[in-house]
Coordinates of C-alpha atoms in Angstrom, one line a residue:
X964 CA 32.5 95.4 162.8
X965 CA 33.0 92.2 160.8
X966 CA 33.1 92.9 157.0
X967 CA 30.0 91.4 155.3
X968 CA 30.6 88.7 153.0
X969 CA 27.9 90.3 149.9
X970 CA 27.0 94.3 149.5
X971 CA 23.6 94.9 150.1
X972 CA 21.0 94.6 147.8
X973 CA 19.8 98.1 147.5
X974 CA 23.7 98.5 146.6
X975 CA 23.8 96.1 143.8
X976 CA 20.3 97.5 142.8
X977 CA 21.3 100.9 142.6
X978 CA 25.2 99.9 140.9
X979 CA 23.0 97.9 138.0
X980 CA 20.8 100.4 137.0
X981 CA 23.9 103.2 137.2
X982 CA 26.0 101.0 134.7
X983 CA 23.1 100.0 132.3
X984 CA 21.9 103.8 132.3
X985 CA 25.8 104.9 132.3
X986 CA 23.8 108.2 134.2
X987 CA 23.1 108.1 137.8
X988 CA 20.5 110.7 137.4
X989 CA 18.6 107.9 135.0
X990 CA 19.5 105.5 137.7
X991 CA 17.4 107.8 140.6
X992 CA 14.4 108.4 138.1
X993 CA 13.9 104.6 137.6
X994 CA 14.5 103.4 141.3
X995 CA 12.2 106.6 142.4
X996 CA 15.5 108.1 144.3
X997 CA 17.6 110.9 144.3
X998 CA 21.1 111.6 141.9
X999 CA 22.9 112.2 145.1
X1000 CA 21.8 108.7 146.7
X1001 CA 22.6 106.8 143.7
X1002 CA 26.1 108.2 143.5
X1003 CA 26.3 107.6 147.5
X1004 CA 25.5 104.2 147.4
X1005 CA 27.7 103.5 144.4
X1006 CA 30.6 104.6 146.9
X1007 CA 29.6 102.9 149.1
X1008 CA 29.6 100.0 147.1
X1009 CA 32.9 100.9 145.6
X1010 CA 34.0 101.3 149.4
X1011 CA 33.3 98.1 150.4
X1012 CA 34.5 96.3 147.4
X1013 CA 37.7 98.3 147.4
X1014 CA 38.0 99.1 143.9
X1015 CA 36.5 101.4 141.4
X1016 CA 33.3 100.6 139.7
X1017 CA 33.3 104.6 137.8
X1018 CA 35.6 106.4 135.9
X1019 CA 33.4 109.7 136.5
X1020 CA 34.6 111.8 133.7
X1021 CA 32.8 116.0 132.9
X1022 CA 29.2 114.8 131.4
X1023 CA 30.1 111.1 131.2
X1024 CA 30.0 108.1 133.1
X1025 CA 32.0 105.1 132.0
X1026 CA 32.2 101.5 133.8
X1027 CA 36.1 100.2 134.8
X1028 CA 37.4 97.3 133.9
X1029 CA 36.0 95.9 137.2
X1030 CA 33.4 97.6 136.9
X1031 CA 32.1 95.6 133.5
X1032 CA 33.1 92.5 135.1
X1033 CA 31.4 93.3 138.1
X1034 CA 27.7 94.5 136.2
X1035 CA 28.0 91.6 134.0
X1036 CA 27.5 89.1 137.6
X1037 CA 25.4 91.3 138.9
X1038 CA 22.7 91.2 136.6
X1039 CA 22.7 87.8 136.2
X1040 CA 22.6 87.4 139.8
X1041 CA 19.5 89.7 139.7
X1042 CA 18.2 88.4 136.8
X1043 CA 17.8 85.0 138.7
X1044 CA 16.3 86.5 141.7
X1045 CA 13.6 88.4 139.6
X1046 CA 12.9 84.9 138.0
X1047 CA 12.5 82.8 141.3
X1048 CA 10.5 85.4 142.8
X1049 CA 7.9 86.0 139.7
X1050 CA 7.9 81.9 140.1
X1051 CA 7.3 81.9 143.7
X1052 CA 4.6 84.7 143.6
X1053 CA 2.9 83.1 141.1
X1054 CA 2.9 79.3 142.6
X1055 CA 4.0 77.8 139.5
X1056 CA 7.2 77.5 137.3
X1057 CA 5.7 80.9 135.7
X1058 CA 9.1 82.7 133.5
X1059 CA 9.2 86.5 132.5
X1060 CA 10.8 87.1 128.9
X1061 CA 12.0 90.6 127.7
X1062 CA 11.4 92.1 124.1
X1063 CA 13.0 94.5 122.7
X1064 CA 11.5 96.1 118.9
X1065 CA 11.1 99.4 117.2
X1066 CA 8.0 101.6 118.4
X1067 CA 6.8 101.2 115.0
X1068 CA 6.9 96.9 114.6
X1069 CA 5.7 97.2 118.5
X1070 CA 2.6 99.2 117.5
X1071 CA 1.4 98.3 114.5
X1072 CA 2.2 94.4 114.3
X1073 CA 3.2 92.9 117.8
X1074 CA 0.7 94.6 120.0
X1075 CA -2.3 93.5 118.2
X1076 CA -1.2 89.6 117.5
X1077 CA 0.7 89.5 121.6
X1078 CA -3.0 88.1 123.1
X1079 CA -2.7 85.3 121.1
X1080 CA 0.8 84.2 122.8
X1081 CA -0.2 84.9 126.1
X1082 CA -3.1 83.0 125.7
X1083 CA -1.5 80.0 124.4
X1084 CA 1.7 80.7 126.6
X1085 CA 0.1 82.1 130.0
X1086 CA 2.4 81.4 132.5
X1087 CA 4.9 83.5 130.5
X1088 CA 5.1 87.0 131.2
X1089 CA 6.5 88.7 128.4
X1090 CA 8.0 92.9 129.4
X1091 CA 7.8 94.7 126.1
X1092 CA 10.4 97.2 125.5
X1093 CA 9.5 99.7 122.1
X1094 CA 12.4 102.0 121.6
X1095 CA 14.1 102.9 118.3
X1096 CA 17.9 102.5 119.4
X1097 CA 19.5 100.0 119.0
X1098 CA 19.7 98.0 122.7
X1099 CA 22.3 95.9 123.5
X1100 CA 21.2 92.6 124.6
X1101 CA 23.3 92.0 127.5
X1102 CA 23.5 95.0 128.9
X1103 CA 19.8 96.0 128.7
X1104 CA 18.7 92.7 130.1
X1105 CA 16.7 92.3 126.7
X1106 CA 16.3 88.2 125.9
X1107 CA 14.6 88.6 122.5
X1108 CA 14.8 91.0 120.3
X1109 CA 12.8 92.0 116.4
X1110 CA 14.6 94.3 114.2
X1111 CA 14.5 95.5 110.8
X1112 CA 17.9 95.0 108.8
X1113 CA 20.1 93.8 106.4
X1114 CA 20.9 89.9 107.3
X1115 CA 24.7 90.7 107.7
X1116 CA 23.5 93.5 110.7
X1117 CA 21.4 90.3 111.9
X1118 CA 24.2 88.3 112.4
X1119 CA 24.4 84.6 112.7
X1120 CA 21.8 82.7 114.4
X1121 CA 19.4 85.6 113.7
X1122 CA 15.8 84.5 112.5
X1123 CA 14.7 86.0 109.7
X1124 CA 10.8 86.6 109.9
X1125 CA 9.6 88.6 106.7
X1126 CA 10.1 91.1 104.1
X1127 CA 8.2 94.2 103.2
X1128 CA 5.9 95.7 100.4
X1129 CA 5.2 99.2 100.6
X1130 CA 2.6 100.4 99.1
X1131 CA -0.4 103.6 99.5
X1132 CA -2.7 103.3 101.7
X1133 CA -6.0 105.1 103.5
X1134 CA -9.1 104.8 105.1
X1135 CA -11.8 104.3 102.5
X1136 CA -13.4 107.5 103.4
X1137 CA -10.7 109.4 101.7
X1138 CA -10.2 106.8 99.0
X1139 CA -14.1 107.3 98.2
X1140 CA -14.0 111.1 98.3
X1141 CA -10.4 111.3 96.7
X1142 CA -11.7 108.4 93.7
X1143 CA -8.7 106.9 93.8
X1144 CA -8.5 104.4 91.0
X1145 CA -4.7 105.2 89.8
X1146 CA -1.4 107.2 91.3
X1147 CA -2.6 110.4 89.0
X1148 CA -5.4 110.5 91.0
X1149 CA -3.1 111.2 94.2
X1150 CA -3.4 114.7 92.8
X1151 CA -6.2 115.5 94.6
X1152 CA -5.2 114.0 98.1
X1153 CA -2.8 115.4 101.1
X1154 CA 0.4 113.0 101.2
X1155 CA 1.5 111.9 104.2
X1156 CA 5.7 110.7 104.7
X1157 CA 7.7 109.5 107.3
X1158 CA 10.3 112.2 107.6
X1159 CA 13.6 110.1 107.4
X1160 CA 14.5 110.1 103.4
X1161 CA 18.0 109.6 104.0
X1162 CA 17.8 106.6 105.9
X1163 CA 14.1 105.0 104.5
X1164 CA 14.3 105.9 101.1
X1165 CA 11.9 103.3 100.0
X1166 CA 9.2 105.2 102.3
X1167 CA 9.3 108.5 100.5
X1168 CA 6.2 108.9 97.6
X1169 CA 9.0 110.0 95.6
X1170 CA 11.1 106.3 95.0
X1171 CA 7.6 104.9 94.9
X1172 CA 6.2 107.0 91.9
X1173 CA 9.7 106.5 90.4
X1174 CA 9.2 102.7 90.9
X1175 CA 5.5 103.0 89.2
X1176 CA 7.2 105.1 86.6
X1177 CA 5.0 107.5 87.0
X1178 CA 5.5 111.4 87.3
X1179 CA 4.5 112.7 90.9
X1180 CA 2.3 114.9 90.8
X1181 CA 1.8 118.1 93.0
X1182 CA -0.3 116.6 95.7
X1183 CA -3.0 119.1 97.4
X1184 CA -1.1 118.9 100.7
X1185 CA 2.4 117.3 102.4
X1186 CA 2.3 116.5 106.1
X1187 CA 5.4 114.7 107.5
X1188 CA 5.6 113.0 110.8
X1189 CA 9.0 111.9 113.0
X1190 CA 7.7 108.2 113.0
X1191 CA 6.6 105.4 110.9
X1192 CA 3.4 104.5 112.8
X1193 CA 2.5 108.2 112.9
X1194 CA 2.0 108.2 109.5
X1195 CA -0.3 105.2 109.7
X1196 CA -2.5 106.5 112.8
X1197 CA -2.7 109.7 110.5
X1198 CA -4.0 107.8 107.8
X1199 CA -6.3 105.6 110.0
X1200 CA -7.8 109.2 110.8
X1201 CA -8.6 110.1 107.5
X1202 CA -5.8 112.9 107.0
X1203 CA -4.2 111.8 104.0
X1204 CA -3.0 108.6 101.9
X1205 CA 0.5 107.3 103.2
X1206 CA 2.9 104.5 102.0
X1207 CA 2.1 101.4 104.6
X1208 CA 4.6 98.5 105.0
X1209 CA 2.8 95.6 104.5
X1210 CA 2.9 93.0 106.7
X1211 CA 3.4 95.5 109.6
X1212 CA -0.6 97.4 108.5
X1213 CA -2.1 93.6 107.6
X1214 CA -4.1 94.2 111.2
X1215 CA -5.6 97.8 109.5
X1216 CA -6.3 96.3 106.2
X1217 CA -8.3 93.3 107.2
X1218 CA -10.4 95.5 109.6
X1219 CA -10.8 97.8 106.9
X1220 CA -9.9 101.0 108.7
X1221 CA -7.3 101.0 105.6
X1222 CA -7.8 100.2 102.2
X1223 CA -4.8 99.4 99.2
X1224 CA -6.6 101.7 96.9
X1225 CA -3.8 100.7 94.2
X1226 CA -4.1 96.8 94.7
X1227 CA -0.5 95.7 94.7
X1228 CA 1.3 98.3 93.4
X1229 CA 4.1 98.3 95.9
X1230 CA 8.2 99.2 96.2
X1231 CA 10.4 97.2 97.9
X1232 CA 13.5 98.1 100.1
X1233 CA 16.6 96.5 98.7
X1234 CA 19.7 94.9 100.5
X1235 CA 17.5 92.2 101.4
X1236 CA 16.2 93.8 104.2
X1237 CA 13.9 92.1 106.8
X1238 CA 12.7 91.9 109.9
X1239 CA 14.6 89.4 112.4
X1240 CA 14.4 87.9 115.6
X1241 CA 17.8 88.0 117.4
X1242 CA 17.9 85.5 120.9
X1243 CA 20.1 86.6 123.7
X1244 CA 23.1 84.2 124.2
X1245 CA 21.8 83.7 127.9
X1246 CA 18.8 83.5 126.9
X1247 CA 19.0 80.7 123.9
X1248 CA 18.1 77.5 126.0
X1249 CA 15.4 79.3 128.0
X1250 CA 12.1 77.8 126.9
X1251 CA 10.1 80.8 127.3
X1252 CA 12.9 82.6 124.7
X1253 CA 12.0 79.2 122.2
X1254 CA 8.2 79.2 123.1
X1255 CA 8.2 83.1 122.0
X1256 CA 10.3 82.7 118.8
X1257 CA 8.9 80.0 117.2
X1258 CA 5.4 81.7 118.2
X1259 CA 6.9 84.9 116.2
X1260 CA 7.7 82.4 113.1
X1261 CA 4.4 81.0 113.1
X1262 CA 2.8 84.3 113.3
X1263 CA 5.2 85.7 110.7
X1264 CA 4.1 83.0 107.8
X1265 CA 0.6 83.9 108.1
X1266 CA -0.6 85.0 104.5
X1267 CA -0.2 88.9 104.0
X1268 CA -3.5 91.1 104.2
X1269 CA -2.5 93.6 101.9
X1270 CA -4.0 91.1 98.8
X1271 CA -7.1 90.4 100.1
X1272 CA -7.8 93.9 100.9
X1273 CA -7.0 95.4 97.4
X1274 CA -9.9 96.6 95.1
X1275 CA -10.8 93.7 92.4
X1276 CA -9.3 95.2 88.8
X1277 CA -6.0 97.3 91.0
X1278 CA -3.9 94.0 91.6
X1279 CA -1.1 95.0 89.1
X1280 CA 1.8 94.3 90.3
X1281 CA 4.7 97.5 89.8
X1282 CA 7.6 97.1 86.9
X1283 CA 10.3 95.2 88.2
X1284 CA 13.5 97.7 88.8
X1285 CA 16.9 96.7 87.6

């Protein structure tokens, strides 16, 4: 039997997902196969191609040399075929654009605004991708991506979108029953915290009553959640008063689900963090990639909610820290 000139496609299918997951038991849960046919089909691949795709170590998987090389064309080979058939299916020059955020920036700030870019953008179909790891951009196929950072972890090229003010926040059935009119008064209120002090400092009620130079006082309840936008959805519920980044809660403050019972009393984090929008190298001259970014700038320089939603008399601003 002649030797075909290209591996099959369920091959290459079955090799990419393998080498982005590094697993094939990841690889068989998202191509709705079993671990054993992954791993027989990536022989088989390796068989016809007669080299080594694998190093197949106890617990780990790890690409070759070849193997890197080889992913690398296959995904853009797949990438292309994914793009002309979305085009074909939908009769028009239709693109499909991959995000990558946080769960958090995802939930509470892209979700809500992404109608708007479809509807002015409609024949691109954007795949949102909310996980908190960092994803390579190449090997996860992601063409844009938001994250939160120092400028330096950016890099160059990256787009830098805005800051963030953090501040107390909570829905104004607790700020009404609480009568919260200044941090004392937090006394008498359950706190809620994102539970990551080492990393997000500026999100603890600790550094912010040390910002207000004010004493914290014992508050009539802690509750501390494993993410950022659990701490908002627990506010939104009436459970407590947490510290909300603000642009990311603008959404919640102009519906009034959340108030600023404290006007603009907010902390800052420092090293010039922000959130920016990082472009795929392959992905930099695609206009869907350009359409989406400078949609994202545009959203970005709206004016910030957290002011307009701030009780008339609060709006003092918090001692400037050295």
């Amino acid at each position: 039997m002649a030797t075909r000139d290209l591996p099959s496609l369920d091959l290459l299918k079955g090799f990419e997902s393998a080498a982005r997951h590094l697993s094939f038991t990841k690889a068989g849960e998202e191509l709705f196969v079993t671990q054993s046919a992954i791993s027989r089909q990536v022989q088989a691949l390796e068989e016809q191609l007669g080299v080594q795709l694998f190093q197949r170590r106890i617990r780990a998987l790890l690409l070759t040399d070849e193997g890197q090389r080889y992913y690398r064309a296959v995904c853009t080979a797949l990438d292309e075929l994914r793009a002309a058939t979305a085009a074909v299916r939908a009769g028009q020059g239709s693109a499909s654009l991959t995000v990558a955020t946080t769960v958090t920036f995802a939930t509470l700030w892209l979700v809500p605004r992404l109608a708007q870019f479809q509807a002015a953008h409609p024949g691109i179909q954007v795949r949102l991708v909310a996980d908190n790891r960092i994803q390579d951009l190449e090997r996860d196929r992601i063409d844009v991506a938001v994250r939160y950072c120092p400028p330096a972890v950016a890099g160059p090229g990256a787009i830098r979108l805005f800051g963030v003010r953090v501040l107390p926040v909570a829905s104004p059935e607790v700020v009404r029953a609480a009568r919260l009119k200044r941090p004392e008064d937090l006394a008498r209120c359950v706190l809620l915290e994102y539970d990551d002090a080492e990393r997000t400092p500026w999100l603890t009620w600790r550094v912010w009553f040390e910002t207000m130079r004010v004493p914290m006082p014992a508050p009539a309840g802690m509750v501390r959640f494993s993410q950022p936008d659990q701490v908002i959805h627990a506010a939104v519920a009436g459970q407590g008063v947490a510290l909300g980044s603000v642009p990311l809660a603008d959404e919640l403050l102009r519906t009034g689900r959340l108030v600023a019972p404290f006007g603009s009393r907010h902390t800052a984090p420092g090293q010039a963090r922000a959130y920016y929008a990082i472009v795929a190298p392959r992905a930099a001259d695609r206009p869907a990639a350009q359409a989406f970014v400078g949609w994202l700038r545009a959203a970005a320089s709206d004016p910030p909610a957290g002011a307009r939603s701030a009780r008339p008399g609060l709006s003092r601003k918090a001692p400037r820290t050295k």
